Amino acid sequence: MLRFSDAFAPSAVRVTSRAALAVSALVFVGSSAMAAAGSAHDSVLTILIRWAPLLLSGFLFNLLISVLSMAVGTLAGIPLGMMQLSSLRPLARLGYYLTQFFRNAPWLVLLFICVMLLPFEFRVAGLRIPFPDWVKAVVGFSLPAMANVSEILRGAVLSVPTGQWESAESLGFNRRQTMFQIILPQCIKRMLPPWMNLYSLITMSTVTASVVGVSEMLTMTAQVHAAEGSRPELLAPLYSFAMLCFFVYAYPIGKWTEYLERKYQVKD
Amino acid sequence: MLKWIMATAFTAGMLAGSVLPGHADVLDDIKARGTLVVGVKADYKPFGFRDPSGAIIGLEPDLAADVAKRLGVKLELVPVVSANRMEFLAQGKIDLMIATMSDKPERRKIVQAIEPLYYADFVNVLLPKGSPIKKWEDLAGKKLCGTTGAWYNKTVAEKYGPEVSAFDGSDKPLLSLKGGDCAGYVYDQTYIVGKLLDPDWKDGYAMPLPGILETPWSINVKLGEEKFAKFMTDTSIDWMKKGTIVDLEKKWSVPATEYAARMHEKYK
């Protein structure tokens, strides 16, 4: 029943992240050395220092998009998850289908639909409310986040042993009271690790917003590469820099998730 | 696949855009909001690229600034890519597009091109300095490197008799040229010009031949914006009269194109 935890095995996360650190460090050092080897150009380090403020401002944009998407996704995902668990059959079916729909749609396609179909501004009572691409991207990433949070919640609730429901019933709790006072409080710690994993995944995927023209880090990296004369030897260091930024941000989250997973391990 | 998704999404976006009620007149809108929003490239040096502060600079941003000055409004530059520039204009997200776009009949069905066309790209050859090739006819029997998919590879081969071997992208043919595997690299003149600004290429290579197969570029406004189109036509004529584009070519170290010089002569 613990669907949420077998989707993101902690050991796999650990191995991948260590390997990624090693690879990105290797690529970075190797390519820097290669590019530095004798030419009239500025060294790779000089170029990176020159453009770092711009690239990092792009990265902050990724973080902003990821945090907002996760916030909206969680706020919408919890009610959706509750809908899935509803004892009202049609409501549960609707919750299930909505969750499945957004969980199984490719993230990039959802992003495209949001960016292309939402208007670039709203007019409310003669007032122009701009609706920039990055906000549309937040909507685009919130949809899969919502569906995944919904599923995480469902998994967490179902992972609570049925004995708890039965005991609560015998103590005179009704279904609603059991859910809110007994089951859900136990779910929070069960949900936390997969929820954080989901956040990491959303953060990584925010770079796909570059395809729809949001000025996030990957877009900036490509533009910086062009501004430096599109030299092929700069590709590896510039993109490795982007990779390192994401890694430095996501790795501690991964470690923390692992720690929480160990700490909250369900022993039943 | 990605291209297909993009094409579909953009088409859908355009359909959605076309059913929304159109607003009065873009020229009035610009004046009312006090800002002209222009879509430019941010990855096409020296026509539009970023400086380390993040500002978009180049030949086309300069033209955009001139238009804003003529209208007496502030300028806002929006970075666009080939895949979204027409969509942004059709949506009304940008008022004007100056983004290295070749003028094609099928594009005129979607956006309105401003006549006289402001600029033209040519096909040219990047040659090592001291190459015996002094005119296009000298290419007969020589081996040229090219880029796969460039429409003019065949035309050049048939007309002037070189053997064109095409590679993916532009890094591979450039590498072959450096390695001495081909006599020259036949590609977009604007690209070769950008390459020649790079210290790696400036010293040993040149572009001595006149550009051929003129491909005009167009500045565009939304379809049906007759007043703004008229204003832009007048502006374009004035640029040609004053030699604005010839001057900007000098400012951005773009070798003088025959087109800009000819239009300047014609309207002087």
Short mmCIF file of C-alpha atoms in Angstrom, two decimals, chain A:
data_model
loop_
_atom_site.label_atom_id
_atom_site.label_comp_id
_atom_site.label_asym_id
_atom_site.label_seq_id
_atom_site.Cartn_x
_atom_site.Cartn_y
_atom_site.Cartn_z
CA MET A 1 0.00 0.00 0.00
CA LEU A 2 2.95 2.31 0.51
CA ARG A 3 2.85 3.50 -3.06
CA PHE A 4 4.49 6.79 -2.36
CA SER A 5 7.71 5.46 -0.90
CA ASP A 6 8.57 2.83 -3.47
CA ALA A 7 8.35 5.41 -6.23
CA PHE A 8 11.41 7.23 -4.92
CA ALA A 9 13.87 4.73 -3.45
CA PRO A 10 16.28 6.60 -1.15
CA SER A 11 19.30 4.48 -2.07
CA ALA A 12 18.89 5.29 -5.73
CA VAL A 13 18.78 8.99 -4.90
CA ARG A 14 22.00 8.70 -2.94
CA VAL A 15 23.94 6.87 -5.63
CA THR A 16 22.78 9.17 -8.40
CA SER A 17 23.63 12.33 -6.52
CA ARG A 18 27.16 11.23 -5.62
CA ALA A 19 27.80 10.19 -9.19
CA ALA A 20 26.39 13.48 -10.44
CA LEU A 21 28.67 15.44 -8.13
CA ALA A 22 31.70 13.53 -9.33
CA VAL A 23 30.76 13.84 -13.00
CA SER A 24 29.93 17.52 -12.87
CA ALA A 25 33.10 18.32 -10.96
CA LEU A 26 35.14 16.34 -13.48
CA VAL A 27 33.50 17.95 -16.49
CA PHE A 28 33.87 21.35 -14.93
CA VAL A 29 37.57 21.06 -14.08
CA GLY A 30 38.40 19.19 -17.27
CA SER A 31 36.62 21.60 -19.57
CA SER A 32 37.99 24.63 -17.77
CA ALA A 33 41.51 23.32 -18.22
CA MET A 34 40.85 22.51 -21.87
CA ALA A 35 39.36 25.89 -22.65
CA ALA A 36 42.14 27.68 -20.82
CA ALA A 37 44.82 25.93 -22.85
CA GLY A 38 46.34 28.66 -24.95
CA SER A 39 44.14 31.16 -26.81
CA ALA A 40 43.58 34.88 -26.91
CA HIS A 41 40.31 34.48 -24.96
CA ASP A 42 39.49 35.29 -21.40
CA SER A 43 39.82 32.26 -19.19
CA VAL A 44 36.71 30.27 -18.43
CA LEU A 45 36.89 31.42 -14.82
CA THR A 46 36.94 35.08 -15.86
CA ILE A 47 33.95 34.47 -18.11
CA LEU A 48 32.04 32.68 -15.35
CA ILE A 49 32.77 35.44 -12.84
CA ARG A 50 31.66 38.05 -15.36
CA TRP A 51 28.34 36.34 -16.00
CA ALA A 52 27.73 34.76 -12.60
CA PRO A 53 25.39 37.50 -11.33
CA LEU A 54 23.17 37.15 -14.40
CA LEU A 55 23.27 33.34 -14.34
CA LEU A 56 22.51 33.24 -10.62
CA SER A 57 19.62 35.66 -11.02
CA GLY A 58 18.30 33.14 -13.55
CA PHE A 59 18.77 30.39 -10.97
CA LEU A 60 16.84 32.39 -8.36
CA PHE A 61 14.04 32.48 -10.88
CA ASN A 62 14.09 28.67 -11.04
CA LEU A 63 13.87 28.54 -7.26
CA LEU A 64 11.02 31.04 -7.19
CA ILE A 65 9.09 29.04 -9.78
CA SER A 66 9.74 25.78 -7.92
CA VAL A 67 8.70 27.12 -4.51
CA LEU A 68 5.52 28.74 -5.81
CA SER A 69 4.61 25.67 -7.89
CA MET A 70 5.07 23.42 -4.90
CA ALA A 71 3.04 25.74 -2.68
CA VAL A 72 0.15 25.94 -5.14
CA GLY A 73 0.46 22.24 -5.94
CA THR A 74 0.28 21.32 -2.27
CA LEU A 75 -2.63 23.64 -1.51
CA ALA A 76 -4.56 22.16 -4.41
CA GLY A 77 -3.27 18.59 -4.02
CA ILE A 78 -4.43 18.05 -0.44
CA PRO A 79 -8.13 18.70 -1.16
CA LEU A 80 -7.78 16.57 -4.29
CA GLY A 81 -6.28 13.74 -2.26
CA MET A 82 -9.11 14.04 0.27
CA MET A 83 -11.56 13.87 -2.62
CA GLN A 84 -9.98 10.58 -3.70
CA LEU A 85 -10.57 9.22 -0.20
CA SER A 86 -14.12 10.49 0.03
CA SER A 87 -16.83 8.03 0.96
CA LEU A 88 -19.03 9.70 -1.66
CA ARG A 89 -18.48 7.49 -4.68
CA PRO A 90 -18.80 10.11 -7.47
CA LEU A 91 -16.53 12.54 -5.63
CA ALA A 92 -13.91 9.87 -5.11
CA ARG A 93 -14.10 8.89 -8.80
CA LEU A 94 -13.68 12.51 -9.88
CA GLY A 95 -10.71 12.94 -7.55
CA TYR A 96 -9.20 9.75 -8.88
CA TYR A 97 -9.58 10.72 -12.53
CA LEU A 98 -8.25 14.24 -12.02
CA THR A 99 -5.25 12.88 -10.17
CA GLN A 100 -4.56 10.23 -12.76
CA PHE A 101 -4.96 12.69 -15.61
CA PHE A 102 -2.43 15.19 -14.32
CA ARG A 103 -0.12 12.53 -12.93
CA ASN A 104 0.18 10.82 -16.27
CA ALA A 105 0.44 13.86 -18.52
CA PRO A 106 4.00 14.79 -19.54
CA TRP A 107 5.09 17.84 -17.56
CA LEU A 108 6.42 19.59 -20.63
CA VAL A 109 3.08 19.23 -22.40
CA LEU A 110 1.20 20.66 -19.39
CA LEU A 111 3.69 23.53 -19.35
CA PHE A 112 3.15 24.19 -23.05
CA ILE A 113 -0.59 24.18 -22.73
CA CYS A 114 -0.46 26.65 -19.85
CA VAL A 115 1.99 28.99 -21.53
CA MET A 116 0.26 28.95 -24.90
CA LEU A 117 -3.38 28.96 -23.90
CA LEU A 118 -3.44 31.31 -20.92
CA PRO A 119 -3.71 34.99 -21.86
CA PHE A 120 -0.69 37.24 -21.28
CA GLU A 121 -2.80 39.72 -19.33
CA PHE A 122 -6.18 39.92 -17.70
CA ARG A 123 -8.43 42.94 -17.83
CA VAL A 124 -10.54 43.41 -14.76
CA ALA A 125 -12.68 46.54 -14.73
CA GLY A 126 -10.40 48.38 -17.16
CA LEU A 127 -7.38 47.40 -15.11
CA ARG A 128 -4.57 45.56 -16.85
CA ILE A 129 -3.23 42.67 -14.81
CA PRO A 130 -0.17 41.22 -16.53
CA PHE A 131 0.13 37.47 -16.51
CA PRO A 132 3.76 36.88 -17.46
CA ASP A 133 5.20 33.63 -18.81
CA TRP A 134 6.84 32.67 -15.56
CA VAL A 135 3.52 32.83 -13.72
CA LYS A 136 2.03 30.61 -16.40
CA ALA A 137 4.97 28.28 -15.84
CA VAL A 138 4.07 28.18 -12.14
CA VAL A 139 0.57 27.11 -13.12
CA GLY A 140 2.05 24.55 -15.51
CA PHE A 141 4.24 22.97 -12.83
CA SER A 142 1.54 23.21 -10.15
CA LEU A 143 -0.74 20.82 -12.02
CA PRO A 144 1.55 17.77 -11.88
CA ALA A 145 2.64 18.81 -8.37
CA MET A 146 -1.01 18.85 -7.33
CA ALA A 147 -1.68 15.39 -8.75
CA ASN A 148 1.43 13.94 -7.12
CA VAL A 149 0.62 15.51 -3.75
CA SER A 150 -2.88 14.07 -4.06
CA GLU A 151 -1.40 10.63 -4.62
CA ILE A 152 1.12 11.05 -1.80
CA LEU A 153 -1.73 11.94 0.55
CA ARG A 154 -3.81 8.99 -0.55
CA GLY A 155 -0.87 6.64 -0.13
CA ALA A 156 -0.11 8.03 3.31
CA VAL A 157 -3.70 7.70 4.52
CA LEU A 158 -3.96 4.15 3.22
CA SER A 159 -0.66 3.27 4.85
CA VAL A 160 -2.14 3.88 8.29
CA PRO A 161 -3.18 0.42 9.54
CA THR A 162 -6.93 -0.22 9.25
CA GLY A 163 -6.96 -1.15 12.93
CA GLN A 164 -6.76 2.55 13.70
CA TRP A 165 -10.01 3.22 11.85
CA GLU A 166 -11.70 0.36 13.63
CA SER A 167 -10.47 1.45 17.08
CA ALA A 168 -11.61 5.01 16.41
CA GLU A 169 -15.03 3.77 15.37
CA SER A 170 -15.35 1.72 18.53
CA LEU A 171 -14.47 4.85 20.51
CA GLY A 172 -17.38 6.66 18.89
CA PHE A 173 -15.47 8.83 16.40
CA ASN A 174 -17.27 9.44 13.15
CA ARG A 175 -15.46 9.18 9.79
CA ARG A 176 -14.63 12.87 9.59
CA GLN A 177 -13.31 13.01 13.15
CA THR A 178 -11.22 9.90 12.61
CA MET A 179 -9.72 11.37 9.44
CA PHE A 180 -8.87 14.80 10.82
CA GLN A 181 -8.01 13.92 14.43
CA ILE A 182 -6.41 10.52 14.16
CA ILE A 183 -5.33 9.58 10.65
CA LEU A 184 -4.10 12.83 9.09
CA PRO A 185 -1.81 13.85 11.98
CA GLN A 186 -0.02 10.54 11.53
CA CYS A 187 0.24 11.14 7.81
CA ILE A 188 2.23 14.32 7.98
CA LYS A 189 5.49 12.64 8.83
CA ARG A 190 4.82 9.86 6.34
CA MET A 191 4.18 12.41 3.61
CA LEU A 192 7.16 14.59 4.31
CA PRO A 193 9.91 12.52 2.59
CA PRO A 194 8.01 11.87 -0.66
CA TRP A 195 6.79 15.46 -0.63
CA MET A 196 10.37 16.68 -0.46
CA ASN A 197 11.37 14.29 -3.20
CA LEU A 198 8.60 15.72 -5.33
CA TYR A 199 9.89 19.21 -4.60
CA SER A 200 13.36 18.22 -5.81
CA LEU A 201 11.88 16.82 -8.99
CA ILE A 202 9.90 20.01 -9.60
CA THR A 203 13.02 22.10 -9.02
CA MET A 204 14.95 20.07 -11.59
CA SER A 205 12.17 20.31 -14.11
CA THR A 206 11.86 24.10 -13.90
CA VAL A 207 14.62 24.30 -16.52
CA THR A 208 12.12 23.02 -19.07
CA ALA A 209 10.54 26.48 -18.80
CA SER A 210 13.43 27.59 -21.01
CA VAL A 211 11.68 25.98 -23.97
CA VAL A 212 8.78 28.39 -23.59
CA GLY A 213 11.01 31.45 -23.25
CA VAL A 214 11.03 32.03 -19.50
CA SER A 215 14.31 33.77 -18.64
CA GLU A 216 15.42 31.12 -16.15
CA MET A 217 18.90 29.71 -15.75
CA LEU A 218 19.05 27.47 -18.81
CA THR A 219 17.79 30.25 -21.08
CA MET A 220 20.37 32.59 -19.59
CA THR A 221 23.12 30.02 -20.04
CA ALA A 222 22.31 29.72 -23.74
CA GLN A 223 22.23 33.51 -24.11
CA VAL A 224 25.52 33.91 -22.26
CA HIS A 225 27.03 31.29 -24.55
CA ALA A 226 25.85 33.32 -27.56
CA ALA A 227 27.16 36.57 -26.05
CA GLU A 228 30.58 34.95 -25.63
CA GLY A 229 30.66 34.16 -29.35
CA SER A 230 29.10 30.66 -29.19
CA ARG A 231 32.50 29.04 -28.72
CA PRO A 232 31.96 25.28 -28.50
CA GLU A 233 34.62 24.93 -25.78
CA LEU A 234 32.48 27.11 -23.47
CA LEU A 235 29.48 24.80 -23.64
CA ALA A 236 30.71 22.30 -21.07
CA PRO A 237 31.84 24.80 -18.42
CA LEU A 238 28.72 26.96 -18.73
CA TYR A 239 26.27 24.10 -18.51
CA SER A 240 28.31 22.41 -15.78
CA PHE A 241 27.97 25.59 -13.78
CA ALA A 242 24.19 25.35 -14.12
CA MET A 243 24.34 21.71 -13.11
CA LEU A 244 26.45 22.52 -10.04
CA CYS A 245 24.01 25.21 -8.92
CA PHE A 246 21.11 22.77 -9.01
CA PHE A 247 23.17 20.09 -7.38
CA VAL A 248 24.33 22.28 -4.52
CA TYR A 249 20.70 23.20 -3.88
CA ALA A 250 19.09 19.80 -4.28
CA TYR A 251 21.69 17.56 -2.68
CA PRO A 252 21.11 18.77 0.92
CA ILE A 253 17.37 18.38 0.36
CA GLY A 254 18.02 14.81 -0.75
CA LYS A 255 20.18 14.10 2.29
CA TRP A 256 17.59 15.60 4.61
CA THR A 257 14.85 13.52 2.97
CA GLU A 258 16.91 10.39 3.56
CA TYR A 259 17.35 11.34 7.19
CA LEU A 260 13.63 11.94 7.65
CA GLU A 261 12.82 8.69 5.90
CA ARG A 262 15.00 6.79 8.33
CA LYS A 263 13.62 8.69 11.28
CA TYR A 264 9.96 8.24 10.35
CA GLN A 265 10.28 4.73 9.05
CA VAL A 266 6.96 3.02 9.63
CA LYS A 267 7.46 -0.12 11.68
CA ASP A 268 4.27 -2.07 11.81
#
